[in-house]
CSV table of C-alpha atoms in Angstrom, one decimal:
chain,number,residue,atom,x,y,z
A,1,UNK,CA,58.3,262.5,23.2
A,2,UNK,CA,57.1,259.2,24.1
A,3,UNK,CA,57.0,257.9,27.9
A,4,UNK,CA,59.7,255.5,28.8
A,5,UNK,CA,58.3,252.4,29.0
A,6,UNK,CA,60.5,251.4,32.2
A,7,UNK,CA,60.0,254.9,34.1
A,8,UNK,CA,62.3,257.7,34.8
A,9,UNK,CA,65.0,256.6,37.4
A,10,UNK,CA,65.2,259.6,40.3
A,11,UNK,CA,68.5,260.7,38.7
A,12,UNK,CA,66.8,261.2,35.2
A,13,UNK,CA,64.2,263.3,37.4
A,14,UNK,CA,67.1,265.5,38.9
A,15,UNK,CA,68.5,265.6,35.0
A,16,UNK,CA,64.7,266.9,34.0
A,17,UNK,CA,64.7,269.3,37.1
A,18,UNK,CA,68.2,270.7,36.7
A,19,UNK,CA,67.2,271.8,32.9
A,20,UNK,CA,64.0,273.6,34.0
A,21,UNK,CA,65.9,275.3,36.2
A,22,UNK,CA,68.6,276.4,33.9
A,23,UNK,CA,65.4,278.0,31.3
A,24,UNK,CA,63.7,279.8,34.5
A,25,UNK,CA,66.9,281.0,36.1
A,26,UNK,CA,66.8,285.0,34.2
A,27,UNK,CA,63.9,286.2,35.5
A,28,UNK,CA,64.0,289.3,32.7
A,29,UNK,CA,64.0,286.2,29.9
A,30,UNK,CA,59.9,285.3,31.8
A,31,UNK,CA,56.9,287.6,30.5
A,32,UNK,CA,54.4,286.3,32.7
A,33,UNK,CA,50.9,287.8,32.2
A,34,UNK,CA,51.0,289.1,36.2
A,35,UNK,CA,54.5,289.2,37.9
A,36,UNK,CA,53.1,289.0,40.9
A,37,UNK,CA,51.0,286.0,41.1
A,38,UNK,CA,52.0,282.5,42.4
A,39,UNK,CA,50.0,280.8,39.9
A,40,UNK,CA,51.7,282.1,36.6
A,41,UNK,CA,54.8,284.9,38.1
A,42,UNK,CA,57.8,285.5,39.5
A,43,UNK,CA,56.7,284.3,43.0
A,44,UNK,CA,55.7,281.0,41.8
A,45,UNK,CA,59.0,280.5,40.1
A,46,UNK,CA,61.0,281.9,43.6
A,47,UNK,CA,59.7,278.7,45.2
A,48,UNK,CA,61.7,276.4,42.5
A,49,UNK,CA,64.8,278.1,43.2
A,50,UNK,CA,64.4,278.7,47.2
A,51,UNK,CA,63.4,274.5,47.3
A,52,UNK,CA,66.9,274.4,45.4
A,53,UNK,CA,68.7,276.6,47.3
A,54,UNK,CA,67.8,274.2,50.7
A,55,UNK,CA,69.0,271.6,49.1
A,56,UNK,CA,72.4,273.0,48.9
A,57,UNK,CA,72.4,274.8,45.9
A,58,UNK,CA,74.1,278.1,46.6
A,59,UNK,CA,73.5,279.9,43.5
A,60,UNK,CA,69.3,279.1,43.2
A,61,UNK,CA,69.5,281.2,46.8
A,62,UNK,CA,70.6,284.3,44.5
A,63,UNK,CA,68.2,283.2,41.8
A,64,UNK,CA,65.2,283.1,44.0
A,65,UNK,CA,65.5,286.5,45.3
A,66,UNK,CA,66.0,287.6,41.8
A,67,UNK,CA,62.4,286.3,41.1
A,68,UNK,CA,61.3,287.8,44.5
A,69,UNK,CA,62.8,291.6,43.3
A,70,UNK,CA,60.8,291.1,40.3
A,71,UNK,CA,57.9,290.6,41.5
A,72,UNK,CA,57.3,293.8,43.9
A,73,UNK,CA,59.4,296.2,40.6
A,74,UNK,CA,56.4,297.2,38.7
A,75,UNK,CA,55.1,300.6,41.1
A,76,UNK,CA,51.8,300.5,42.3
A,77,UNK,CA,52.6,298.5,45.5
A,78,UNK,CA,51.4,295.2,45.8
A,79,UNK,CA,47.7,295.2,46.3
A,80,UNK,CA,46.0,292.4,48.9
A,81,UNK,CA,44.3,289.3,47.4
A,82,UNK,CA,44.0,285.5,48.2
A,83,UNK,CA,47.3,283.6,48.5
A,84,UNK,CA,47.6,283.4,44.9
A,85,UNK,CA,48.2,287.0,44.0
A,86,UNK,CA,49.9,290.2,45.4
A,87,UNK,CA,51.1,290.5,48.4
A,88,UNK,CA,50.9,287.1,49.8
A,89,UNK,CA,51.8,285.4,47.1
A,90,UNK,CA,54.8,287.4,48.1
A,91,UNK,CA,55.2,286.7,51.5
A,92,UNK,CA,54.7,283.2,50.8
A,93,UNK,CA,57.6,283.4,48.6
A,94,UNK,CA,59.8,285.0,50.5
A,95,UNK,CA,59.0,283.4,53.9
A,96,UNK,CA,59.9,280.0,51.9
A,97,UNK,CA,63.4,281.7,50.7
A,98,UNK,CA,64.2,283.2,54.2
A,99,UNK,CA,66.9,281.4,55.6
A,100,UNK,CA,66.2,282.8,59.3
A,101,UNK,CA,64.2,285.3,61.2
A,102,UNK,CA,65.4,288.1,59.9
A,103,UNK,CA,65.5,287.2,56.3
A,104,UNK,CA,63.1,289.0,54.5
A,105,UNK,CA,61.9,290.9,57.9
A,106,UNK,CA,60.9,294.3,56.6
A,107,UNK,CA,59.5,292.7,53.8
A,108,UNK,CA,57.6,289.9,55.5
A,109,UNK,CA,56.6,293.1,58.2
A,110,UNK,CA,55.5,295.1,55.7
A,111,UNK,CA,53.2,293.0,53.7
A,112,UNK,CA,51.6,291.0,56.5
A,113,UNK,CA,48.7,293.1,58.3
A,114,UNK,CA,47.1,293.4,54.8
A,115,UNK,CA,47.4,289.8,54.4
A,116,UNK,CA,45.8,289.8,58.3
A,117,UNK,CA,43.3,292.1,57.1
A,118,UNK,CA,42.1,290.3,53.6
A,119,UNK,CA,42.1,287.0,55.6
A,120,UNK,CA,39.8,288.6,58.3
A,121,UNK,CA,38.1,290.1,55.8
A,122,UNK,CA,36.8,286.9,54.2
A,123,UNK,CA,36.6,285.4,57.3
A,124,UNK,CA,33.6,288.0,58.4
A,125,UNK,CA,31.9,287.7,54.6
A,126,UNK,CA,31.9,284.2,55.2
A,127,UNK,CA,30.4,284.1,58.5
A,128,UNK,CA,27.9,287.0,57.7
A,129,UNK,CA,26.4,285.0,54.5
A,130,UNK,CA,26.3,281.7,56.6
A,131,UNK,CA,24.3,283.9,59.2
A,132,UNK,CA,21.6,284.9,57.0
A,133,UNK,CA,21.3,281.5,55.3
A,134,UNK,CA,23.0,282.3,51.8
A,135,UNK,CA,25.5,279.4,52.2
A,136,UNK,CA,29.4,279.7,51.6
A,137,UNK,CA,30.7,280.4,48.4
A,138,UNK,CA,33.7,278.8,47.6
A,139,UNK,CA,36.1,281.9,46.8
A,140,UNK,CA,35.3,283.1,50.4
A,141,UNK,CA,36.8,280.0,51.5
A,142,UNK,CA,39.0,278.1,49.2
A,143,UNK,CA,42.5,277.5,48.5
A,144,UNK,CA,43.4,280.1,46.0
A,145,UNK,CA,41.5,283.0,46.9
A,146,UNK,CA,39.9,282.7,50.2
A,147,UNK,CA,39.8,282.0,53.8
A,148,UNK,CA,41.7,278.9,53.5
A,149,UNK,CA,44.8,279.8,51.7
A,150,UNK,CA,45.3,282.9,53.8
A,151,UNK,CA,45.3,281.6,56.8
A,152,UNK,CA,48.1,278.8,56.0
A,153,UNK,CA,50.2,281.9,55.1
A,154,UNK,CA,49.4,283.4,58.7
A,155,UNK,CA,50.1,280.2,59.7
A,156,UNK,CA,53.4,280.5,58.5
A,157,UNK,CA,54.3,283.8,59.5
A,158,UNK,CA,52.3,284.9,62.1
A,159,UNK,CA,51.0,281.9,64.2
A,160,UNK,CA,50.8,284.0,67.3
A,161,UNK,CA,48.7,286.9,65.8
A,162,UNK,CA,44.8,287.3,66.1
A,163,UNK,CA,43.5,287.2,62.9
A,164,UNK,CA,45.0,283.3,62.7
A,165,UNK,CA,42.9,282.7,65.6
A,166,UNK,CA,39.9,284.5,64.1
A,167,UNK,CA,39.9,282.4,60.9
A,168,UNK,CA,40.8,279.0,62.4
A,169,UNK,CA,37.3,280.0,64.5
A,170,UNK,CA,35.6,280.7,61.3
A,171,UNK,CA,36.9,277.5,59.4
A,172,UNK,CA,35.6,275.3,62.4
A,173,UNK,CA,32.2,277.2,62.2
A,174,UNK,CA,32.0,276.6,58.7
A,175,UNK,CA,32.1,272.7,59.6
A,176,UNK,CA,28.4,273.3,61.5
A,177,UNK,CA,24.9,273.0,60.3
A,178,UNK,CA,24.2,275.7,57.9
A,179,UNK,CA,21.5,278.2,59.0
A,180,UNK,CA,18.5,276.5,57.9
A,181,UNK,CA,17.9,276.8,53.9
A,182,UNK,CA,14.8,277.0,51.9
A,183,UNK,CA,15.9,273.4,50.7
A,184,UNK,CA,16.9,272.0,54.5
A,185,UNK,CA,19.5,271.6,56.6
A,186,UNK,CA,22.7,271.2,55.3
A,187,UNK,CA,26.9,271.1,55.9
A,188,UNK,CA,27.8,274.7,56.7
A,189,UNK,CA,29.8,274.7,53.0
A,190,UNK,CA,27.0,274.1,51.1
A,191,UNK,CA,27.1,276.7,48.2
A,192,UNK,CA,23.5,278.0,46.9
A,193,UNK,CA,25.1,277.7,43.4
A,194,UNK,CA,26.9,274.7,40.9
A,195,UNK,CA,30.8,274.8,41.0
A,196,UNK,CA,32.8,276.8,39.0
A,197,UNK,CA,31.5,280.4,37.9
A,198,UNK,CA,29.5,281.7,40.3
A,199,UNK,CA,25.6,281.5,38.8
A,200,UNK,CA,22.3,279.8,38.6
A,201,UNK,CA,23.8,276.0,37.3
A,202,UNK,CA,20.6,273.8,36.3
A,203,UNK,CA,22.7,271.0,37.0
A,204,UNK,CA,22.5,272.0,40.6
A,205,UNK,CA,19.2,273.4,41.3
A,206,UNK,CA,19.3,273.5,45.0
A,207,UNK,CA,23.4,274.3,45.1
A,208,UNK,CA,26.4,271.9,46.1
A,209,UNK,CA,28.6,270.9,48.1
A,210,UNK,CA,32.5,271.3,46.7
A,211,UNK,CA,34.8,268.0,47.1
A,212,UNK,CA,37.8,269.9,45.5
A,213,UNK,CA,41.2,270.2,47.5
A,214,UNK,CA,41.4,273.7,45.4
A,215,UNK,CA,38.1,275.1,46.1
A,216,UNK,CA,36.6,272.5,48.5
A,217,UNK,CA,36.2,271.6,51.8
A,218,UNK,CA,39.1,268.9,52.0
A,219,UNK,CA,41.4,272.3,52.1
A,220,UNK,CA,39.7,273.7,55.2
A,221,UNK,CA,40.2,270.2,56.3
A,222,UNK,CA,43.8,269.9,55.6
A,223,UNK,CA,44.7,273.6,57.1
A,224,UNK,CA,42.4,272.2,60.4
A,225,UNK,CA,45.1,269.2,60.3
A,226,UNK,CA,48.3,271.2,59.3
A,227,UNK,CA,47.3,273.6,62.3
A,228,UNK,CA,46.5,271.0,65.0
A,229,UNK,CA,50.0,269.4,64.1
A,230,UNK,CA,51.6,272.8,64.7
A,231,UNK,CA,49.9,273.3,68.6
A,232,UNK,CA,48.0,275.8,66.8
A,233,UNK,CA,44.2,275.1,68.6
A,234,UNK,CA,41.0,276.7,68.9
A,235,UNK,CA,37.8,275.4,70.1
A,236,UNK,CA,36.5,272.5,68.1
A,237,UNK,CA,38.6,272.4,66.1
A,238,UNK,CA,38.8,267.9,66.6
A,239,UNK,CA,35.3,268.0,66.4
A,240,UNK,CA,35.6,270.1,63.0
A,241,UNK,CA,38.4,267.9,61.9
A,242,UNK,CA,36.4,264.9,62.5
A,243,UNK,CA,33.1,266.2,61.5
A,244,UNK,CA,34.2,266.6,57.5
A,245,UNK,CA,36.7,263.7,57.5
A,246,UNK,CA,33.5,261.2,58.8
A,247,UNK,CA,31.3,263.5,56.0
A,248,UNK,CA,34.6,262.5,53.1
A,249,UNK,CA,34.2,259.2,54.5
A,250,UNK,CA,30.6,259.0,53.8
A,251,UNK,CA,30.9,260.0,50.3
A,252,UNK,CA,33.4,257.4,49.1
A,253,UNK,CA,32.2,255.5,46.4
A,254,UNK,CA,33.8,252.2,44.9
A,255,UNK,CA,34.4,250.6,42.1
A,256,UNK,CA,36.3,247.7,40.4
A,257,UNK,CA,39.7,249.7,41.4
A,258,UNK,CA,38.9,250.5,44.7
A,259,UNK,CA,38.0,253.7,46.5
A,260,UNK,CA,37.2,257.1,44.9
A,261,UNK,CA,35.2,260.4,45.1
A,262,UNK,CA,33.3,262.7,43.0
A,263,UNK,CA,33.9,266.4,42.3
A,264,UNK,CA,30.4,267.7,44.4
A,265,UNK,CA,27.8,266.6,45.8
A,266,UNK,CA,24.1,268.3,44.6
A,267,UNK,CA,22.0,269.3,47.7
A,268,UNK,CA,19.3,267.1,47.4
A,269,UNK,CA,21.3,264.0,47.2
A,270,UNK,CA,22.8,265.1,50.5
A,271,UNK,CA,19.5,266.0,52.0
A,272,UNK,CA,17.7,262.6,50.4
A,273,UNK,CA,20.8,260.6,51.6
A,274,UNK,CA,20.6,258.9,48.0
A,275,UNK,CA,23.8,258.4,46.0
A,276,UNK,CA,23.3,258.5,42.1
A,277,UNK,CA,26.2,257.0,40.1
A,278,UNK,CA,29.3,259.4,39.7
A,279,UNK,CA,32.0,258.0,37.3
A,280,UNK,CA,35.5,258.1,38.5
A,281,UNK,CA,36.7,262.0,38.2
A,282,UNK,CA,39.8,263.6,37.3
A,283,UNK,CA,43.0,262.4,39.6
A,284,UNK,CA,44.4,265.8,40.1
A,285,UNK,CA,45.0,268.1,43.0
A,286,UNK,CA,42.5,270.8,42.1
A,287,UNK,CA,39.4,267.9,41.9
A,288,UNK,CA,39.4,264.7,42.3
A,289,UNK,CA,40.6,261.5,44.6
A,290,UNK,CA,44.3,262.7,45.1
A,291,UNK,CA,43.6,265.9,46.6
A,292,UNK,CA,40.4,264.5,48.8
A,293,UNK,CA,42.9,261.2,49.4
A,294,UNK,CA,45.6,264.1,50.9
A,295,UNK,CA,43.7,266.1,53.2
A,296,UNK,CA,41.8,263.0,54.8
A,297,UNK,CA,45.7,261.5,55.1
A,298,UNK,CA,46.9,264.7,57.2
A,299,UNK,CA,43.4,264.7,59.3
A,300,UNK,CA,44.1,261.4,60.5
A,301,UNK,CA,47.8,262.0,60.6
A,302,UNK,CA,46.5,265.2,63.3
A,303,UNK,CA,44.0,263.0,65.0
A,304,UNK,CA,46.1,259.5,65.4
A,305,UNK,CA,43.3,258.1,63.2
A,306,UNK,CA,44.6,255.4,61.3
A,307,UNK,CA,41.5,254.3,59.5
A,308,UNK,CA,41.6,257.9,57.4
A,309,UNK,CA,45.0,257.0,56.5
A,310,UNK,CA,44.6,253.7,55.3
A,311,UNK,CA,41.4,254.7,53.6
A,312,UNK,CA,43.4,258.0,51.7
A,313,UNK,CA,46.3,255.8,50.8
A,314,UNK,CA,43.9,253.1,49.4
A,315,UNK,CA,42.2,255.4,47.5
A,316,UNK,CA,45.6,256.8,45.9
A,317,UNK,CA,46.2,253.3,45.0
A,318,UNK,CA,43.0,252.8,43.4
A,319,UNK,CA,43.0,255.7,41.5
A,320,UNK,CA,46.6,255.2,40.0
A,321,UNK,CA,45.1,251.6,39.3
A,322,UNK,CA,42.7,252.5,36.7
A,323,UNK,CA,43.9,253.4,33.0
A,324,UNK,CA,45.9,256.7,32.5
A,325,UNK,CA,43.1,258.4,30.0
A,326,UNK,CA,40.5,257.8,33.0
A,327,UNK,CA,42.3,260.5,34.6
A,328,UNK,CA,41.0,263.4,32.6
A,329,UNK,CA,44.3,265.3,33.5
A,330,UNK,CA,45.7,268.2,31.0
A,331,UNK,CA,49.5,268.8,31.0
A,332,UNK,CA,52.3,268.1,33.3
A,333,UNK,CA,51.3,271.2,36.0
A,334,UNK,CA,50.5,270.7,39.7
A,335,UNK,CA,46.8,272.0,39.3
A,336,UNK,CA,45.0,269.5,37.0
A,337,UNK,CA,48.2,267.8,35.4
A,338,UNK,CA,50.6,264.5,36.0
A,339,UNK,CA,52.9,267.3,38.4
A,340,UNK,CA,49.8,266.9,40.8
A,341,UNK,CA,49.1,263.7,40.4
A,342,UNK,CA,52.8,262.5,40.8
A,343,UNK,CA,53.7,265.2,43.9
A,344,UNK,CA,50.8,263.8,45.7
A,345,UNK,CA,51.5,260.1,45.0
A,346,UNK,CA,55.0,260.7,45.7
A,347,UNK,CA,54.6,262.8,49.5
A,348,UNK,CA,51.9,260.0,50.1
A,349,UNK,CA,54.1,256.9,49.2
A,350,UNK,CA,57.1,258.7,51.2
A,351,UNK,CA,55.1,259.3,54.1
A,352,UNK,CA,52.7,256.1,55.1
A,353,UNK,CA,55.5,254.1,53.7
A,354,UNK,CA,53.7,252.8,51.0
A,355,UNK,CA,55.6,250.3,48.6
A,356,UNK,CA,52.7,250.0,46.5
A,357,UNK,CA,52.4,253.7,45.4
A,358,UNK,CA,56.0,253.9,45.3
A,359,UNK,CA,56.6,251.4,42.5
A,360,UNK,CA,54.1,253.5,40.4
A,361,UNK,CA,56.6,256.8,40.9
A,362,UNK,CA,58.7,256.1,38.4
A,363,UNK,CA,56.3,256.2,35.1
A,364,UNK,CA,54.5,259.0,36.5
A,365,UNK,CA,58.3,260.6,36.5
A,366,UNK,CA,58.8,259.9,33.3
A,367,UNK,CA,55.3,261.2,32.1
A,368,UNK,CA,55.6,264.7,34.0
A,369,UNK,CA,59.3,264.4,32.3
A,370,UNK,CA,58.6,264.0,28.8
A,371,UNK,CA,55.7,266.7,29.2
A,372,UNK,CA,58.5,269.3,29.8
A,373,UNK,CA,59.1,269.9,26.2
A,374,UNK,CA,55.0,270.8,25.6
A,375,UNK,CA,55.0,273.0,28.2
A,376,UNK,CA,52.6,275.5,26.7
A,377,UNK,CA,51.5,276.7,30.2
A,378,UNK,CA,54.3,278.7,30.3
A,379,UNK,CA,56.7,278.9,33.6
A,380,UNK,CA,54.8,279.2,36.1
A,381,UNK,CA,54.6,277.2,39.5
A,382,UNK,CA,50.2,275.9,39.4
A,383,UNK,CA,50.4,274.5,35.6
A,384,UNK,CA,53.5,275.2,34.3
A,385,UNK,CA,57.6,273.8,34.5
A,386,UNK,CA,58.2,275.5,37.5
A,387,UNK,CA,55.8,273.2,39.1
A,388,UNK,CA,56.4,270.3,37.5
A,389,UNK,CA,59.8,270.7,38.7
A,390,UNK,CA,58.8,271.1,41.9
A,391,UNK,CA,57.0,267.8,41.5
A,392,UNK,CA,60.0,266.0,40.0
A,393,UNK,CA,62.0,267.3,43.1
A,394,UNK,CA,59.7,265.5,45.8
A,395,UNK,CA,60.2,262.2,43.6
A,396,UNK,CA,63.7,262.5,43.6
A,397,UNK,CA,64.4,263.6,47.0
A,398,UNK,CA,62.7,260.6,49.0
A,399,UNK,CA,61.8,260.9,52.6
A,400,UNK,CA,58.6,262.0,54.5
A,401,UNK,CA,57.5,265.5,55.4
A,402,UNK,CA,58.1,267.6,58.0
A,403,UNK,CA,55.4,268.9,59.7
A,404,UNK,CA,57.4,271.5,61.4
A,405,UNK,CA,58.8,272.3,58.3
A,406,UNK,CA,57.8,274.7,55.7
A,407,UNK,CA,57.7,273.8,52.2
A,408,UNK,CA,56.7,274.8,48.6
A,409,UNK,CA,53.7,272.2,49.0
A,410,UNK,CA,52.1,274.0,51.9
A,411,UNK,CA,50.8,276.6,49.1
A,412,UNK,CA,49.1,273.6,48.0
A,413,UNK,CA,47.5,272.4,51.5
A,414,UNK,CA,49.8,269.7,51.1
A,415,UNK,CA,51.2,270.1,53.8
């Protein structure tokens, strides 16, 4: 299908959402490869139909607890992971389709200590290889599997409970000096390895230092915000905030379009101060100048900083500014695809009032639109239609965000 030239108008997104909707809605007619994940299973979908169902629609309420059953059927139990599998991708699910405090209650009280416990858990690893100077590896801490998106679950529903406190503590420590290195001393997230699989990476000889909303520190930084917005404070944690929003700051690079950043940053360039060219990257969530422009927008929406605002919605502008094949993204899915891109562009147009990143809605529409049809990701909610959905949905609705409020994008560190 070809893009439409003028855009998609926000009732051609609701058109677009509506018939994703109608394919996910029979959660035995979905053969996900794990039924409990939030990336690819029936939890990822429940957040389509539970973002629905607030909107008014009564029957997506019964839909999304229909996605909810099916993921805790299979026996076994749910088993304890990062926020993108088992059990919390359940809570997370369900905490989103309660529609009051006792919604979901023995559910929600029976899942959550082990999600208190895996978060805790990661929280100790992290701060025990810090301690003896082997750096921060970025499942410990990240988004998907680590410290990071655990404790925005906790966050969620258990803000009062002591392993929330214990990881916020361990995300602000992770902002500090790391323990002195054979190489220096560097940002406490420095990782001994390259990005992606964990390993030796002669690309980066002396380790890096991750940039990616997904596995990065912008999400430790966006959680820091999300939490300080809530009244949810522990010691240093505006220092933390400030410490890696002046550090993004530092590693913005520019071009002919404006503002951007790179993936990572090698250890030695950190330590040398030097900065080697780095192309423009991908404009996704996962990596990239979306996600980074994101987190830097909620730490100086926390703070009252409005330089980090500015700067994050300049970037966003710059990035949509360069051609569309510069953006390296794959598909129409939230994680490296146009869903991202246009979820981001759209919660950051809607709330610093943008006009300039709002008139560039409407053709990202239409490309997460006309994607629909090739969705060979499959259903899910982190590459598939029930994200890009999801992303349409934001576009259509208008309006800032919340920050009281919780909503499908928080399993993002959105918001």
């Amino acid at each position: 299908m070809t893009t439409r030239a003028a855009g998609l108008p926000k009732e051609g997104a609701r058109a677009a959402l509506d018939s994703v909707a109608a394919l996910l809605r029979n959660p035995t007619a979905l053969h996900p490869a794990r039924v409990d994940s939030l990336a690819v299973g029936h939890p990822g979908v429940s957040l389509l139909f539970a973002t629905l169902a607030a909107g008014g629609q009564d029957e997506a309420r019964r839909i999304a607890h229909a996605h909810l059953a099916a993921a805790i059927r299979p026996p076994g139990g749910l088993r304890a992971s990062g926020l993108y599998a088992g059990a919390a991708a359940v809570a997370f699910a369900a905490r989103l389709a309660a529609t009051g405090p006792d919604a979901y209650r023995s559910l929600l009280d029976a899942v959550t200590p082990g999600v208190a416990e895996a978060a805790v858990s990661r929280a100790r690893a992290l701060r025990t290889g810090r301690a003896r100077g082997a750096g921060a590896p970025s499942h410990l801490y990240d988004v998907v599997a680590g410290v990071t998106g655990l404790t925005r679950l906790l966050l969620a529903v258990d803000p009062q409970g002591p392993a929330l406190r214990e990881c916020l503590e361990t995300l602000v420590d992770l902002t500090q000096p790391a323990a002195p290195t054979a190489h220096g001393a560097l940002p406490g997230w420095w990782a001994p390895d390259g990005p992606g699989p964990q390993g030796p990476n002669p690309a980066f000889p002396h380790g890096h230092l991750n940039l990616g909303l997904a596995h990065g520190i912008p999400g430790p930084l966006a959680l820091l915000a999300l939490a300080h917005e809530q009244g949810v404070r522990v010691p240093g944690h505006d220092a933390a905030i400030e410490r890696v929003a002046h550090w993004l700051t530092g590693w913005a690079y520019e071009n002919a379009y404006g503002t951007y950043w790179p993936m990572s940053v090698r250890a030695e360039d950190e330590l040398s101060g030097e900065r080697p060219p780095h192309p423009p990257t991908r404009a996704a969530w996962c990596y990239g100048t979306p996600g980074v422009a994101r987190a830097l927008f909620l730490a100086g929406r926390a703070l009252g900083e409005e330089r980090w605002q500015e700067l994050a919605a300049g970037s966003l502008r710059a990035a949509l500014a360069r051609p569309a094949h510069t953006w390296a993204l794959e598909g129409t899915g939230l994680c490296h695809g146009t869903g991202g891109l246009l979820h981001i562009a759209a919660r950051m147009a809607y709330d610093a009032g943008d006009g300039e990143l709002a008139v560039q809605l409407p053709l990202l529409a239409a490309q997460v639109a006309d994607g629909l049809g090739e969705a060979a990701q499959g259903a899910g909610f982190l590459e598939g239609q029930a994200g890009a959905a999801l992303a349409l949905h934001t576009y259509a609705q208008g309006g800032p965000s919340d920050p009281e409020l919780l909503t499908w994008e928080a399993a993002l560190l959105l918001g």
